[in-house]
Amino acid sequence: MSDEYILRAVEIIAGENGRKIMERLLLAHQGKSDEELAQELNMKVNDVRRILYELAKYGFVSYIRTTKGDSRWYNFYWYTDKSMSNKAIIQRIKEIIRILQERLEYEKSEAFYLCPNDNTRYTFEEAFENNFRCLSCGGELIEVDNNKIVSHLLELIRRLQTIVNEYEQSKHS
């Protein structure tokens, strides 16, 4: 995946400052300390650390911990590479696919009803319990055909799975 794709994913997770930090790390061959990043980006060290920990949680960055001499203080050198970032993005995509598949199963397994006045959606069970009346306005509920939602979910899952498959094939070639 391109640097821009990686940077956009990081920006979604950690905002504009996360993107700036990631840009620096992608260019740094030896890694950078959180203090160096803070100084270069004119940011507070604590803000840089918070973002780095967030990115590490998702697998976009990692660190090496070192000490100088007899010091009890640790220095952290943060680094990333494209394969690490790509793997993190693929993991996030797989999680999204899992969530979409759960939603797809829910949509397929339920009948839904809608209030035409306020667009509140009810499951069959909820509608039945309320005599097919809207709880908010008392309007009569109408049955909803959710085939478009099911089709849309299937298409999203297919597209995302294609990205995962292409990535995994590229790893093996």
PDB file of C-alpha atoms in Angstrom:
ATOM      1  CA  MET A   1       0.000   0.000   0.000  1.00  0.00           C
ATOM      2  CA  SER A   2       1.215   3.492  -0.724  1.00  0.00           C
ATOM      3  CA  ASP A   3       2.450   5.916   1.916  1.00  0.00           C
ATOM      4  CA  GLU A   4      -0.607   8.079   1.276  1.00  0.00           C
ATOM      5  CA  TYR A   5      -2.941   5.169   2.001  1.00  0.00           C
ATOM      6  CA  ILE A   6      -1.059   4.475   5.241  1.00  0.00           C
ATOM      7  CA  LEU A   7      -1.104   8.151   6.215  1.00  0.00           C
ATOM      8  CA  ARG A   8      -4.847   8.427   5.585  1.00  0.00           C
ATOM      9  CA  ALA A   9      -5.477   5.400   7.801  1.00  0.00           C
ATOM     10  CA  VAL A  10      -3.298   6.894  10.548  1.00  0.00           C
ATOM     11  CA  GLU A  11      -5.100  10.224  10.255  1.00  0.00           C
ATOM     12  CA  ILE A  12      -8.437   8.477  10.794  1.00  0.00           C
ATOM     13  CA  ILE A  13      -7.102   6.833  13.948  1.00  0.00           C
ATOM     14  CA  ALA A  14      -4.896   9.569  15.397  1.00  0.00           C
ATOM     15  CA  GLY A  15      -5.821  12.806  13.644  1.00  0.00           C
ATOM     16  CA  GLU A  16      -3.684  15.301  11.764  1.00  0.00           C
ATOM     17  CA  ASN A  17      -0.895  15.233  14.354  1.00  0.00           C
ATOM     18  CA  GLY A  18      -0.792  11.449  14.109  1.00  0.00           C
ATOM     19  CA  ARG A  19      -0.350  11.802  10.367  1.00  0.00           C
ATOM     20  CA  LYS A  20       2.532  14.273  10.858  1.00  0.00           C
ATOM     21  CA  ILE A  21       4.250  11.922  13.302  1.00  0.00           C
ATOM     22  CA  MET A  22       3.819   8.994  10.929  1.00  0.00           C
ATOM     23  CA  GLU A  23       5.239  11.024   8.023  1.00  0.00           C
ATOM     24  CA  ARG A  24       8.404  11.633  10.075  1.00  0.00           C
ATOM     25  CA  LEU A  25       8.689   7.986  11.104  1.00  0.00           C
ATOM     26  CA  LEU A  26       8.265   6.724   7.537  1.00  0.00           C
ATOM     27  CA  LEU A  27      11.228   8.904   6.527  1.00  0.00           C
ATOM     28  CA  ALA A  28      13.397   7.994   9.545  1.00  0.00           C
ATOM     29  CA  HIS A  29      15.527   4.937   8.858  1.00  0.00           C
ATOM     30  CA  GLN A  30      16.856   4.610  12.422  1.00  0.00           C
ATOM     31  CA  GLY A  31      13.701   5.615  14.282  1.00  0.00           C
ATOM     32  CA  LYS A  32      13.160   8.745  16.339  1.00  0.00           C
ATOM     33  CA  SER A  33      12.698   9.483  20.002  1.00  0.00           C
ATOM     34  CA  ASP A  34       9.464  11.013  21.205  1.00  0.00           C
ATOM     35  CA  GLU A  35      11.468  14.096  22.229  1.00  0.00           C
ATOM     36  CA  GLU A  36      12.890  14.469  18.707  1.00  0.00           C
ATOM     37  CA  LEU A  37       9.441  14.158  17.178  1.00  0.00           C
ATOM     38  CA  ALA A  38       7.995  16.703  19.613  1.00  0.00           C
ATOM     39  CA  GLN A  39      10.757  19.187  18.837  1.00  0.00           C
ATOM     40  CA  GLU A  40      10.540  18.726  15.058  1.00  0.00           C
ATOM     41  CA  LEU A  41       6.758  19.094  15.048  1.00  0.00           C
ATOM     42  CA  ASN A  42       6.571  21.801  17.711  1.00  0.00           C
ATOM     43  CA  MET A  43       4.332  19.631  19.882  1.00  0.00           C
ATOM     44  CA  LYS A  44       4.278  18.727  23.562  1.00  0.00           C
ATOM     45  CA  VAL A  45       6.158  15.513  24.335  1.00  0.00           C
ATOM     46  CA  ASN A  46       3.141  14.119  26.212  1.00  0.00           C
ATOM     47  CA  ASP A  47       0.918  14.678  23.171  1.00  0.00           C
ATOM     48  CA  VAL A  48       3.438  12.920  20.928  1.00  0.00           C
ATOM     49  CA  ARG A  49       3.679  10.001  23.374  1.00  0.00           C
ATOM     50  CA  ARG A  50      -0.102   9.669  23.599  1.00  0.00           C
ATOM     51  CA  ILE A  51      -0.365   9.493  19.805  1.00  0.00           C
ATOM     52  CA  LEU A  52       2.533   7.041  19.551  1.00  0.00           C
ATOM     53  CA  TYR A  53       0.943   4.737  22.126  1.00  0.00           C
ATOM     54  CA  GLU A  54      -2.326   4.882  20.199  1.00  0.00           C
ATOM     55  CA  LEU A  55      -0.555   4.016  16.944  1.00  0.00           C
ATOM     56  CA  ALA A  56       1.355   1.218  18.690  1.00  0.00           C
ATOM     57  CA  LYS A  57      -1.909  -0.202  20.004  1.00  0.00           C
ATOM     58  CA  TYR A  58      -3.052  -0.661  16.403  1.00  0.00           C
ATOM     59  CA  GLY A  59       0.316  -1.975  15.209  1.00  0.00           C
ATOM     60  CA  PHE A  60       1.384   1.013  13.095  1.00  0.00           C
ATOM     61  CA  VAL A  61       4.522   1.760  15.108  1.00  0.00           C
ATOM     62  CA  SER A  62       6.791   0.057  17.586  1.00  0.00           C
ATOM     63  CA  TYR A  63       9.679   1.104  19.772  1.00  0.00           C
ATOM     64  CA  ILE A  64      13.056   0.081  21.088  1.00  0.00           C
ATOM     65  CA  ARG A  65      13.761   0.900  24.724  1.00  0.00           C
ATOM     66  CA  THR A  66      17.330   1.858  25.645  1.00  0.00           C
ATOM     67  CA  THR A  67      19.197   3.281  28.626  1.00  0.00           C
ATOM     68  CA  LYS A  68      22.295   5.436  28.731  1.00  0.00           C
ATOM     69  CA  GLY A  69      24.954   4.201  31.120  1.00  0.00           C
ATOM     70  CA  ASP A  70      23.805   3.788  34.722  1.00  0.00           C
ATOM     71  CA  SER A  71      20.747   5.945  34.182  1.00  0.00           C
ATOM     72  CA  ARG A  72      17.422   4.584  35.348  1.00  0.00           C
ATOM     73  CA  TRP A  73      15.675   6.603  32.657  1.00  0.00           C
ATOM     74  CA  TYR A  74      14.617   4.894  29.483  1.00  0.00           C
ATOM     75  CA  ASN A  75      14.835   6.330  26.006  1.00  0.00           C
ATOM     76  CA  PHE A  76      12.260   5.142  23.506  1.00  0.00           C
ATOM     77  CA  TYR A  77      13.079   5.108  19.814  1.00  0.00           C
ATOM     78  CA  TRP A  78       9.953   4.781  17.726  1.00  0.00           C
ATOM     79  CA  TYR A  79       9.957   3.282  14.267  1.00  0.00           C
ATOM     80  CA  THR A  80       7.698   1.960  11.554  1.00  0.00           C
ATOM     81  CA  ASP A  81       7.936   0.428   8.136  1.00  0.00           C
ATOM     82  CA  LYS A  82       5.473  -0.139   5.345  1.00  0.00           C
ATOM     83  CA  SER A  83       4.983  -3.831   6.045  1.00  0.00           C
ATOM     84  CA  MET A  84       4.143  -3.093   9.688  1.00  0.00           C
ATOM     85  CA  SER A  85       1.673  -0.400   8.655  1.00  0.00           C
ATOM     86  CA  ASN A  86       0.153  -2.532   5.906  1.00  0.00           C
ATOM     87  CA  LYS A  87      -0.375  -5.377   8.347  1.00  0.00           C
ATOM     88  CA  ALA A  88      -2.065  -2.966  10.786  1.00  0.00           C
ATOM     89  CA  ILE A  89      -4.401  -1.707   8.059  1.00  0.00           C
ATOM     90  CA  ILE A  90      -5.287  -5.247   6.980  1.00  0.00           C
ATOM     91  CA  GLN A  91      -6.055  -6.168  10.604  1.00  0.00           C
ATOM     92  CA  ARG A  92      -8.405  -3.177  10.860  1.00  0.00           C
ATOM     93  CA  ILE A  93     -10.081  -4.131   7.577  1.00  0.00           C
ATOM     94  CA  LYS A  94     -10.572  -7.693   8.833  1.00  0.00           C
ATOM     95  CA  GLU A  95     -12.186  -6.324  12.000  1.00  0.00           C
ATOM     96  CA  ILE A  96     -14.505  -4.154   9.897  1.00  0.00           C
ATOM     97  CA  ILE A  97     -15.412  -7.187   7.770  1.00  0.00           C
ATOM     98  CA  ARG A  98     -16.262  -9.135  10.928  1.00  0.00           C
ATOM     99  CA  ILE A  99     -18.516  -6.320  12.178  1.00  0.00           C
ATOM    100  CA  LEU A 100     -20.211  -5.988   8.777  1.00  0.00           C
ATOM    101  CA  GLN A 101     -20.792  -9.749   8.646  1.00  0.00           C
ATOM    102  CA  GLU A 102     -22.456  -9.618  12.071  1.00  0.00           C
ATOM    103  CA  ARG A 103     -24.674  -6.794  10.860  1.00  0.00           C
ATOM    104  CA  LEU A 104     -25.461  -8.731   7.677  1.00  0.00           C
ATOM    105  CA  GLU A 105     -26.584 -11.761   9.691  1.00  0.00           C
ATOM    106  CA  TYR A 106     -28.757  -9.495  11.849  1.00  0.00           C
ATOM    107  CA  GLU A 107     -30.344  -7.891   8.783  1.00  0.00           C
ATOM    108  CA  LYS A 108     -31.002 -11.294   7.202  1.00  0.00           C
ATOM    109  CA  SER A 109     -32.460 -12.852  10.345  1.00  0.00           C
ATOM    110  CA  GLU A 110     -34.964 -10.138  11.267  1.00  0.00           C
ATOM    111  CA  ALA A 111     -38.081  -8.588   9.789  1.00  0.00           C
ATOM    112  CA  PHE A 112     -38.212  -4.826  10.235  1.00  0.00           C
ATOM    113  CA  TYR A 113     -40.954  -2.231  10.519  1.00  0.00           C
ATOM    114  CA  LEU A 114     -40.699   1.509  10.087  1.00  0.00           C
ATOM    115  CA  CYS A 115     -42.664   4.487  11.324  1.00  0.00           C
ATOM    116  CA  PRO A 116     -43.378   6.630   8.235  1.00  0.00           C
ATOM    117  CA  ASN A 117     -43.552   9.762  10.409  1.00  0.00           C
ATOM    118  CA  ASP A 118     -40.225   9.703  12.255  1.00  0.00           C
ATOM    119  CA  ASN A 119     -38.357   6.862  10.472  1.00  0.00           C
ATOM    120  CA  THR A 120     -37.855   4.860  13.666  1.00  0.00           C
ATOM    121  CA  ARG A 121     -37.044   1.267  12.789  1.00  0.00           C
ATOM    122  CA  TYR A 122     -38.338  -1.655  14.838  1.00  0.00           C
ATOM    123  CA  THR A 123     -37.704  -5.390  14.753  1.00  0.00           C
ATOM    124  CA  PHE A 124     -40.736  -7.629  14.319  1.00  0.00           C
ATOM    125  CA  GLU A 125     -40.657  -8.451  18.033  1.00  0.00           C
ATOM    126  CA  GLU A 126     -40.572  -4.774  19.038  1.00  0.00           C
ATOM    127  CA  ALA A 127     -43.352  -3.913  16.586  1.00  0.00           C
ATOM    128  CA  PHE A 128     -45.474  -6.834  17.803  1.00  0.00           C
ATOM    129  CA  GLU A 129     -45.052  -5.800  21.461  1.00  0.00           C
ATOM    130  CA  ASN A 130     -46.322  -2.312  20.560  1.00  0.00           C
ATOM    131  CA  ASN A 131     -49.238  -3.498  18.394  1.00  0.00           C
ATOM    132  CA  PHE A 132     -47.370  -2.272  15.302  1.00  0.00           C
ATOM    133  CA  ARG A 133     -47.549   1.323  16.524  1.00  0.00           C
ATOM    134  CA  CYS A 134     -44.689   3.802  16.864  1.00  0.00           C
ATOM    135  CA  LEU A 135     -43.679   4.475  20.452  1.00  0.00           C
ATOM    136  CA  SER A 136     -42.970   8.137  19.691  1.00  0.00           C
ATOM    137  CA  CYS A 137     -45.962   9.260  17.665  1.00  0.00           C
ATOM    138  CA  GLY A 138     -48.396   6.336  17.717  1.00  0.00           C
ATOM    139  CA  GLY A 139     -48.307   6.059  13.926  1.00  0.00           C
ATOM    140  CA  GLU A 140     -48.929   2.735  12.234  1.00  0.00           C
ATOM    141  CA  LEU A 141     -45.741   0.849  11.355  1.00  0.00           C
ATOM    142  CA  ILE A 142     -45.124  -0.458   7.859  1.00  0.00           C
ATOM    143  CA  GLU A 143     -43.027  -3.490   6.954  1.00  0.00           C
ATOM    144  CA  VAL A 144     -39.655  -2.624   5.440  1.00  0.00           C
ATOM    145  CA  ASP A 145     -37.875  -4.469   2.664  1.00  0.00           C
ATOM    146  CA  ASN A 146     -34.244  -4.420   3.753  1.00  0.00           C
ATOM    147  CA  ASN A 147     -32.884  -6.106   0.610  1.00  0.00           C
ATOM    148  CA  LYS A 148     -31.041  -2.888  -0.340  1.00  0.00           C
ATOM    149  CA  ILE A 149     -29.295  -2.852   3.042  1.00  0.00           C
ATOM    150  CA  VAL A 150     -28.375  -6.532   2.671  1.00  0.00           C
ATOM    151  CA  SER A 151     -27.071  -5.918  -0.871  1.00  0.00           C
ATOM    152  CA  HIS A 152     -25.050  -2.904   0.268  1.00  0.00           C
ATOM    153  CA  LEU A 153     -23.503  -4.857   3.155  1.00  0.00           C
ATOM    154  CA  LEU A 154     -22.631  -7.735   0.822  1.00  0.00           C
ATOM    155  CA  GLU A 155     -20.950  -5.313  -1.602  1.00  0.00           C
ATOM    156  CA  LEU A 156     -18.938  -3.634   1.183  1.00  0.00           C
ATOM    157  CA  ILE A 157     -17.794  -7.003   2.503  1.00  0.00           C
ATOM    158  CA  ARG A 158     -16.854  -8.130  -1.011  1.00  0.00           C
ATOM    159  CA  ARG A 159     -14.795  -4.985  -1.678  1.00  0.00           C
ATOM    160  CA  LEU A 160     -12.989  -5.164   1.639  1.00  0.00           C
ATOM    161  CA  GLN A 161     -12.324  -8.883   1.241  1.00  0.00           C
ATOM    162  CA  THR A 162     -10.826  -8.163  -2.195  1.00  0.00           C
ATOM    163  CA  ILE A 163      -8.358  -5.738  -0.575  1.00  0.00           C
ATOM    164  CA  VAL A 164      -7.400  -8.358   2.014  1.00  0.00           C
ATOM    165  CA  ASN A 165      -7.018 -11.078  -0.632  1.00  0.00           C
ATOM    166  CA  GLU A 166      -4.858  -8.873  -2.868  1.00  0.00           C
ATOM    167  CA  TYR A 167      -2.633  -7.971   0.078  1.00  0.00           C
ATOM    168  CA  GLU A 168      -2.237 -11.596   1.152  1.00  0.00           C
ATOM    169  CA  GLN A 169      -1.480 -12.712  -2.416  1.00  0.00           C
ATOM    170  CA  SER A 170       1.161  -9.987  -2.752  1.00  0.00           C
ATOM    171  CA  LYS A 171       2.841 -11.229   0.436  1.00  0.00           C
ATOM    172  CA  HIS A 172       3.216 -14.712  -1.018  1.00  0.00           C
ATOM    173  CA  SER A 173       4.559 -13.649  -4.414  1.00  0.00           C
TER     174      SER A 173
END
